[in-house]
Amino acid sequence: MSFECYSNSRLGDAMQTKVSGNTMKTRTDVDYLFEPRSVAVIGASQNKAKIGYRIVENIISCGYKGEIYPVNLKGGELLGNKIYPDLSQICGEVDLAVITIPAKLVFPAVKECAEKGVKHLVIITSGFSEVGHSEEEKRIVRYAREHGMRVLGPNIFGIYSSAVSLDATFGPGGILPGHVAIITQSGALGIAMIGKTAAESLGLSVLVSVGNKSDIDESDLLEYLAHDEATQVIVLYIEGVKDGERLVDTLTKVTRDKHVIVIKSGRSKRGAVAAASHTGSLAGADEIFDSVMRQCGVLRAESVQDAFDWARFLADSPLPKGKEAVIITNGGGIGVMTTDACEKYGVDLYNDQKTLKETFSGVMPDFGSWKNPVDLTGQATVRDYEHAIEAALANDEMHATLALYCETALFDGEELGRLLKREYTLYQGKKPIVFSLFGGEKLAVITSELRKEGIPVFSDVYDAVSCLGALYRSWRNLSTPVESAEKVEIDTGAVQTILDRARSEKRGFLLADEAQKVAKILGLSMPQSIIARNLGEAVQAAAKIGYPVVMKVVSKDIIHKSDAGGVAIDLVNEEEVVDAYQAIMRSCRSYRRDAVVQGVEVVEMVRPGVETILGARQDGSFGPIVMFGLGGIYVEVMKDVAFRAAPIGRKEAHAMVADIRSYPLLLGVRGEKRKDIDGIVGVAVRLSNLIHRCRDITDIEINPLVVYNHEDGVKAVDVRILFKEEGEVR
Amino acid sequence: MSFECYSNSRLGDAMQTKVSGNTMKTRTDVDYLFEPRSVAVIGASQNKAKIGYRIVENIISCGYKGEIYPVNLKGGELLGNKIYPDLSQICGEVDLAVITIPAKLVFPAVKECAEKGVKHLVIITSGFSEVGHSEEEKRIVRYAREHGMRVLGPNIFGIYSSAVSLDATFGPGGILPGHVAIITQSGALGIAMIGKTAAESLGLSVLVSVGNKSDIDESDLLEYLAHDEATQVIVLYIEGVKDGERLVDTLTKVTRDKHVIVIKSGRSKRGAVAAASHTGSLAGADEIFDSVMRQCGVLRAESVQDAFDWARFLADSPLPKGKEAVIITNGGGIGVMTTDACEKYGVDLYNDQKTLKETFSGVMPDFGSWKNPVDLTGQATVRDYEHAIEAALANDEMHATLALYCETALFDGEELGRLLKREYTLYQGKKPIVFSLFGGEKLAVITSELRKEGIPVFSDVYDAVSCLGALYRSWRNLSTPVESAEKVEIDTGAVQTILDRARSEKRGFLLADEAQKVAKILGLSMPQSIIARNLGEAVQAAAKIGYPVVMKVVSKDIIHKSDAGGVAIDLVNEEEVVDAYQAIMRSCRSYRRDAVVQGVEVVEMVRPGVETILGARQDGSFGPIVMFGLGGIYVEVMKDVAFRAAPIGRKEAHAMVADIRSYPLLLGVRGEKRKDIDGIVGVAVRLSNLIHRCRDITDIEINPLVVYNHEDGVKAVDVRILFKEEGEVR
């Protein structure tokens, strides 16, 4: 057999230049995945029904200019390309190997790739961890990493990269280059997305199927995309999160440069169950996912359609310079609906009556209204419409425009189409504008034509405002300076000592006095408390603390003190302390005959305030997280809780507190004073640091954290701490 | 001038037959509006730019078979029809007169119509109450009614009725006949809807613009549509409600026969303001509107697009026979998303694992999942898909089907299109089915073609499930038997006497003892209470009631007792009663020096329970309404309140109580017992009767209504009653 040896292609040279050129970009691990100079397809096939044919066909028809090396033991030719019987017979370098052969043949092929010096493996083949064959998958990844290769997949449909015009997928082809990157965990949905994006003229910079994420995951890809000039918007379709901590870190950084949209199915209880059975990965509590994505500055879309509408708009629209938008309409009813939609999607409306009048009263027919929504009435001509839209553009205090058109008898479709195009061009690069056209077939045709040209026109006003709302949410995130997590001094060594001591007693929870010590280390103000070993000490303790007091049993055998009758509150004098002591001892003995009771804890009775719950735990998806809510049934019944990935700074802690629906209670209602929100924030920041640094602690709950008026502080009444028992340490 | 006199047309005869025929329908007032045998257009014009031309053109091109009489002083001919200089020169009867002449000429024309014996006036002309000229509008309506004519409008775009193929609007024409009736308050939006329905092949039975609703309003039209055989679904676009009580009555009846969908803009605060300035009608609290519509069995859509999607689906779909749906998909990810959507839109999923396995395990490829969502995987052929959909149809326990398709490499568009059509035909009249196709251009074409044929196919799963959810909500309403408002004996005469007495003292509110009397009439259990005129009596009263007691000042000069320091609680012995009495007198005197203090009220201190608020008032839109919520900040901060139009029966009262988000609290959380929900229901029913029958009472608030455990009853701690002062009586 004879070999032809190619020199590196033009593209290869060009890319070398690019690498060493002006951009001064250092090639990261993942760069070669998106900008390979050559691609081998292992399992290339002459059978048109095979994936190995489809991929080679897509690579060629997409116009990839690097070297293509189909590989198949049988040899021969495929679509004008020589088929190599094995990798060793290829003379040039192979940056990327796409593997489509059956699962059991993959490992030997990976070994060959290592020998050839391949940089990246794209393993299309399925039949690995998704069907329980995790060991084989791990073996492949271990071997690949040991030999300097990174692995995308397995169980994927491939990768598209506009940078080198590479469509190494077995999708339907026809991908348009553009500014939106898609990373998808679902293969079926991903392939359908290819067709969908093409049908909607949504141009892509990158499309990657991550499948089993055996090595390369969303975070690796996001790191590349953060610096990819072609990419303006990143759309993630996620079914389950693996390394949530890293994902949070990466997303927090990436959202400073790119708009990021996430679709995560399994929101509902039943959906989460379905997702788990579909992907084998636990979806985790959706409320946590939702909170954490907001914390990262990520926009969450419910449906693929929303995500695509937003992505297209965000990719092309300039950022607004301020928060106030103007609605221009020729119909009152549709103007009101749009106002509703603006409130729903968080778009503020410009409200300076004087300026509105000055700006618009001259450019509208009689009976029109210059108030916002600016109503030009059904009598408006295309000319009136034009003047109003341009008047809004000319005014620097109006930061975005929503232009609505209801079909009227005066309607001239072609003229309207030309107008929208002209106005869009005027706005481009200056201000965001969205259009909504409501009416018949002709308007539908105009809408569809303009959309194909990338102009943001919608038939339903809610869809139009939803896009502008997404832009505003992303803009607000960008406008908020990044907060570096506060340096908090916490003596974690001391905490560890307390945990170790409890562990030596085979406990996974701390006793009250131990938890109090941790609280003290955290700088938490807790009620004064004295442990009394007998009745006499209890009476003395109560006198020292001052009445009224609370009394709680102390016993490592009794965790649920209330259930055991081990708690008495509001004891106002010595007589009541004596009675309560005896009652507690009696109850606890009958609750658990063999309980060893160390004594009672006599505690200062905390004066009333707003009861809140502040908690922290190690989450299965995101690692250390903190949570906040109002006490009692607010959390349990109303599910009025906010979460954040830990650690957090003061601003993020404040945002978490403000996230709950019952937040107005803390601001003061019914003439009550503002509560000590700063106090809560301080505790939340310290707690987030502790849970982040002490991974042994699985669960801390401060419940209730009583909050007093502004500057009067907060008081932790009870702190419950659970941790990993010996042997569980990771 | 010579006159030609026509005999009544064929259509007229046909309709006479219909009226006296099998349907045995009694012609109501409004029937001639929808089924006129002849139409005069007053203001018909030869000028194509005029509304008077457009309407005649639409009537002719829509194929109206009755007599058309264009009327214009100038005479002549219009589109082959003789123009009459005035009505008197028309020989035949005129059922309907469409008036398009300027506002100041309308009244004289109405007089002419009266002389001619016209039955209905459709006044297109604007320039009446919507611009402040209410008097002229009232004069026209008064005259018309006195002469046996009903008025639609003014300020409208006209009326379409498929029953007689009449398009008497100045819209774009091309309306398709069908089963959806549209009633719209917005003219601009209504005209645009004409085009939109045509473009989406949504067939209409009726389209009416109600404009200023000077005479005929939604309720009149709904009464006709309730019996209109062609109409399956009614879509209402409402901006403001005028006679809400009648609307509630009518809607409650109509929804037993037809699906009713309402779009009401002005949901948001700012939207409500915009709506008020646009229509001049106050939108009212959106929460009340929302609650009351649900009470009436009406589906509320947010956007016009949703309303149209639902209307189209509801018009053609059979009702389900039960609540459990099955998802059939070829992609796991899209299946999970659909599961989420089902939870969002209230569609239950079939869950009998055994039956699912039996039904589907034989009709799917390897690796498929017979669990619901039934996942046929990307390997599924069109044949597999067909088998699964038909298996679901064959199983009587599966009541509706959601069939999803993600574009795959195996995809054959034409075959899929044929399949969906065939399956839809199989399901028709038997079970509801919706389809969702996700993918590229070819799928988009199939989707659009199938939609044109009336098959419910959507590209986004959320849109598909939203339709099925609407059908289920309507079905649940129909499945709930109508509850006739309970007959409650309330001595309203006695209440009136109490009000009259207070009025004689120039008060608009009741004193505590008066309110207590009303409470007693209502059968409310209130804390024992004694009015004491001096300290001695107060001490005696407290002893009689039993400690602890509450003491409140009694003075018609002091409404806000707490603010005046006029309330003392938890008085446990005589000493505390003495101290509190003196403190109250001191505070009230310094609060308002000239206050006449009648004494104090000594009240039994109520034992704690769940605090709720039960209220009733005369609402500007809907008349008498009741409301319920949990006490304190649940209502104020969390806005967790439910409303109902009064009067209500026990079932509706129960539904109101269950509507609040905090309802689980009443069911018992944290091991607590169920609360006395029946007790709340009983009070709500009686209160709703009182507010319905005593229209003088503007506001009653029982706050708190303390609710104890199941069967332990409820206790009204405070009842506040406001009423119309003398002279305000309507």
Short mmCIF file of C-alpha atoms in Angstrom, two decimals, chain B residues 258-445:
data_model
loop_
_atom_site.label_atom_id
_atom_site.label_comp_id
_atom_site.label_asym_id
_atom_site.label_seq_id
_atom_site.Cartn_x
_atom_site.Cartn_y
_atom_site.Cartn_z
CA LYS B 258 -69.75 26.78 25.26
CA HIS B 259 -66.09 27.23 25.99
CA VAL B 260 -65.47 30.88 26.85
CA ILE B 261 -62.04 32.53 26.65
CA VAL B 262 -61.40 36.06 27.85
CA ILE B 263 -58.48 38.36 27.15
CA LYS B 264 -58.38 41.36 29.43
CA SER B 265 -55.52 43.76 29.14
CA GLY B 266 -54.61 46.09 31.97
CA ARG B 267 -53.45 43.23 34.22
CA SER B 268 -50.47 45.16 35.51
CA LYS B 269 -50.69 48.35 37.56
CA ARG B 270 -49.28 50.47 34.80
CA GLY B 271 -51.34 48.61 32.21
CA ALA B 272 -54.49 49.40 34.18
CA VAL B 273 -53.61 53.08 34.11
CA ALA B 274 -52.98 52.93 30.37
CA ALA B 275 -56.28 51.08 29.87
CA ALA B 276 -58.15 53.69 31.86
CA SER B 277 -56.73 56.51 29.76
CA HIS B 278 -57.43 54.53 26.57
CA THR B 279 -61.01 53.45 27.17
CA GLY B 280 -62.13 55.80 29.89
CA SER B 281 -63.34 52.76 31.81
CA LEU B 282 -61.79 51.72 35.07
CA ALA B 283 -60.31 48.28 34.81
CA GLY B 284 -60.76 47.38 38.48
CA ALA B 285 -58.46 45.18 40.49
CA ASP B 286 -57.10 42.50 38.23
CA GLU B 287 -57.05 39.92 41.03
CA ILE B 288 -60.82 40.28 41.40
CA PHE B 289 -61.38 39.97 37.68
CA ASP B 290 -59.21 36.89 37.59
CA SER B 291 -60.95 35.19 40.52
CA VAL B 292 -64.42 35.99 39.23
CA MET B 293 -63.67 34.70 35.73
CA ARG B 294 -62.49 31.42 37.23
CA GLN B 295 -65.68 31.31 39.29
CA CYS B 296 -67.68 31.69 36.06
CA GLY B 297 -65.79 28.87 34.35
CA VAL B 298 -64.12 31.25 31.91
CA LEU B 299 -60.59 30.61 30.61
CA ARG B 300 -58.36 33.63 30.79
CA ALA B 301 -55.72 34.02 28.09
CA GLU B 302 -52.82 36.41 28.43
CA SER B 303 -52.20 37.07 24.75
CA VAL B 304 -54.35 37.06 21.63
CA GLN B 305 -52.15 34.30 20.22
CA ASP B 306 -52.91 32.03 23.17
CA ALA B 307 -56.62 32.83 22.92
CA PHE B 308 -56.69 31.95 19.21
CA ASP B 309 -54.67 28.77 19.68
CA TRP B 310 -57.02 27.65 22.44
CA ALA B 311 -60.16 28.67 20.56
CA ARG B 312 -59.18 26.70 17.51
CA PHE B 313 -58.34 23.62 19.54
CA LEU B 314 -61.44 23.81 21.76
CA ALA B 315 -63.73 24.30 18.76
CA ASP B 316 -62.64 21.04 17.18
CA SER B 317 -61.63 18.79 20.05
CA PRO B 318 -63.94 16.37 21.83
CA LEU B 319 -64.02 16.70 25.61
CA PRO B 320 -61.83 14.20 27.42
CA LYS B 321 -63.54 11.41 29.38
CA GLY B 322 -61.07 11.65 32.24
CA LYS B 323 -58.05 13.55 33.45
CA GLU B 324 -55.09 11.40 32.48
CA ALA B 325 -52.99 12.10 29.41
CA VAL B 326 -50.19 10.19 27.74
CA ILE B 327 -47.06 11.68 26.19
CA ILE B 328 -45.61 9.82 23.22
CA THR B 329 -42.22 11.07 22.08
CA ASN B 330 -39.19 10.08 20.05
CA GLY B 331 -36.87 12.23 22.18
CA GLY B 332 -36.27 12.06 25.93
CA GLY B 333 -35.41 15.74 26.36
CA ILE B 334 -38.55 16.98 24.68
CA GLY B 335 -40.56 14.45 26.71
CA VAL B 336 -39.22 15.92 29.95
CA MET B 337 -40.01 19.47 28.77
CA THR B 338 -43.55 18.37 27.96
CA THR B 339 -43.87 16.84 31.43
CA ASP B 340 -42.90 20.23 32.87
CA ALA B 341 -45.44 21.92 30.64
CA CYS B 342 -48.15 19.48 31.77
CA GLU B 343 -47.55 20.41 35.40
CA LYS B 344 -47.59 24.10 34.50
CA TYR B 345 -50.89 23.86 32.61
CA GLY B 346 -52.64 21.40 34.89
CA VAL B 347 -52.62 18.31 32.67
CA ASP B 348 -52.35 15.08 34.69
CA LEU B 349 -50.27 12.22 33.35
CA TYR B 350 -51.43 8.63 33.27
CA ASN B 351 -49.41 6.70 35.80
CA ASP B 352 -50.43 3.05 35.99
CA GLN B 353 -47.09 1.38 35.34
CA LYS B 354 -48.56 -2.03 34.66
CA THR B 355 -50.96 -0.80 32.01
CA LEU B 356 -48.32 1.44 30.46
CA LYS B 357 -46.02 -1.52 30.11
CA GLU B 358 -48.74 -3.74 28.64
CA THR B 359 -49.82 -1.05 26.23
CA PHE B 360 -46.50 0.20 24.94
CA SER B 361 -43.71 -2.30 25.56
CA GLY B 362 -44.67 -4.22 22.42
CA VAL B 363 -44.79 -1.22 20.12
CA MET B 364 -41.37 0.34 20.64
CA PRO B 365 -37.76 -0.22 19.61
CA ASP B 366 -35.09 -1.50 22.06
CA PHE B 367 -33.88 1.06 24.57
CA GLY B 368 -37.31 2.70 24.43
CA SER B 369 -39.21 3.46 27.62
CA TRP B 370 -42.86 2.56 28.13
CA LYS B 371 -43.08 4.86 31.12
CA ASN B 372 -45.05 8.06 30.66
CA PRO B 373 -43.56 10.00 28.77
CA VAL B 374 -43.49 7.00 26.44
CA ASP B 375 -40.09 7.36 24.73
CA LEU B 376 -39.82 5.58 21.39
CA THR B 377 -36.25 6.93 21.03
CA GLY B 378 -34.66 8.51 17.97
CA GLN B 379 -34.63 5.03 16.36
CA ALA B 380 -38.42 5.06 16.12
CA THR B 381 -39.86 4.68 12.65
CA VAL B 382 -43.04 6.38 11.52
CA ARG B 383 -44.61 2.94 11.92
CA ASP B 384 -43.58 2.71 15.62
CA TYR B 385 -45.01 6.14 16.15
CA GLU B 386 -48.28 5.12 14.54
CA HIS B 387 -48.58 1.98 16.66
CA ALA B 388 -47.95 3.86 19.88
CA ILE B 389 -50.48 6.60 19.11
CA GLU B 390 -53.11 4.03 18.23
CA ALA B 391 -52.34 1.96 21.32
CA ALA B 392 -53.03 5.06 23.41
CA LEU B 393 -56.30 5.62 21.54
CA ALA B 394 -57.40 2.03 22.14
CA ASN B 395 -56.93 2.26 25.91
CA ASP B 396 -59.95 3.77 27.65
CA GLU B 397 -57.98 4.73 30.74
CA MET B 398 -55.78 7.08 28.73
CA HIS B 399 -57.90 10.12 28.10
CA ALA B 400 -55.79 12.36 25.89
CA THR B 401 -52.61 12.06 23.85
CA LEU B 402 -49.66 14.40 23.38
CA ALA B 403 -47.66 13.19 20.40
CA LEU B 404 -44.20 14.77 20.03
CA TYR B 405 -41.74 14.41 17.22
CA CYS B 406 -38.16 15.59 17.13
CA GLU B 407 -36.55 15.70 13.70
CA THR B 408 -34.09 12.84 13.26
CA ALA B 409 -31.80 11.56 10.57
CA LEU B 410 -34.46 8.91 9.79
CA PHE B 411 -37.04 11.61 9.20
CA ASP B 412 -39.39 11.31 6.26
CA GLY B 413 -41.45 14.46 6.17
CA GLU B 414 -44.20 13.45 3.81
CA GLU B 415 -44.82 10.17 5.54
CA LEU B 416 -44.99 11.94 8.90
CA GLY B 417 -47.49 14.47 7.54
CA ARG B 418 -49.72 11.69 6.25
CA LEU B 419 -49.45 9.86 9.56
CA LEU B 420 -50.48 12.86 11.66
CA LYS B 421 -53.47 13.45 9.42
CA ARG B 422 -54.54 9.83 9.67
CA GLU B 423 -54.10 9.69 13.44
CA TYR B 424 -55.98 12.95 13.90
CA THR B 425 -58.90 11.51 11.91
CA LEU B 426 -58.87 8.37 14.05
CA TYR B 427 -58.97 10.44 17.23
CA GLN B 428 -61.57 12.90 15.97
CA GLY B 429 -64.71 12.86 18.04
CA LYS B 430 -63.19 10.25 20.37
CA LYS B 431 -60.27 11.69 22.30
CA PRO B 432 -58.27 14.89 22.41
CA ILE B 433 -54.86 14.79 20.73
CA VAL B 434 -52.24 17.48 20.15
CA PHE B 435 -49.04 17.22 18.15
CA SER B 436 -45.73 18.99 18.47
CA LEU B 437 -43.06 18.83 15.78
CA PHE B 438 -39.62 20.21 16.52
CA GLY B 439 -37.08 20.63 13.78
CA GLY B 440 -36.22 22.33 10.51
CA GLU B 441 -37.82 23.96 7.51
CA LYS B 442 -39.52 20.82 6.21
CA LEU B 443 -41.22 20.22 9.54
CA ALA B 444 -42.22 23.87 9.63
CA VAL B 445 -43.91 23.45 6.25
#
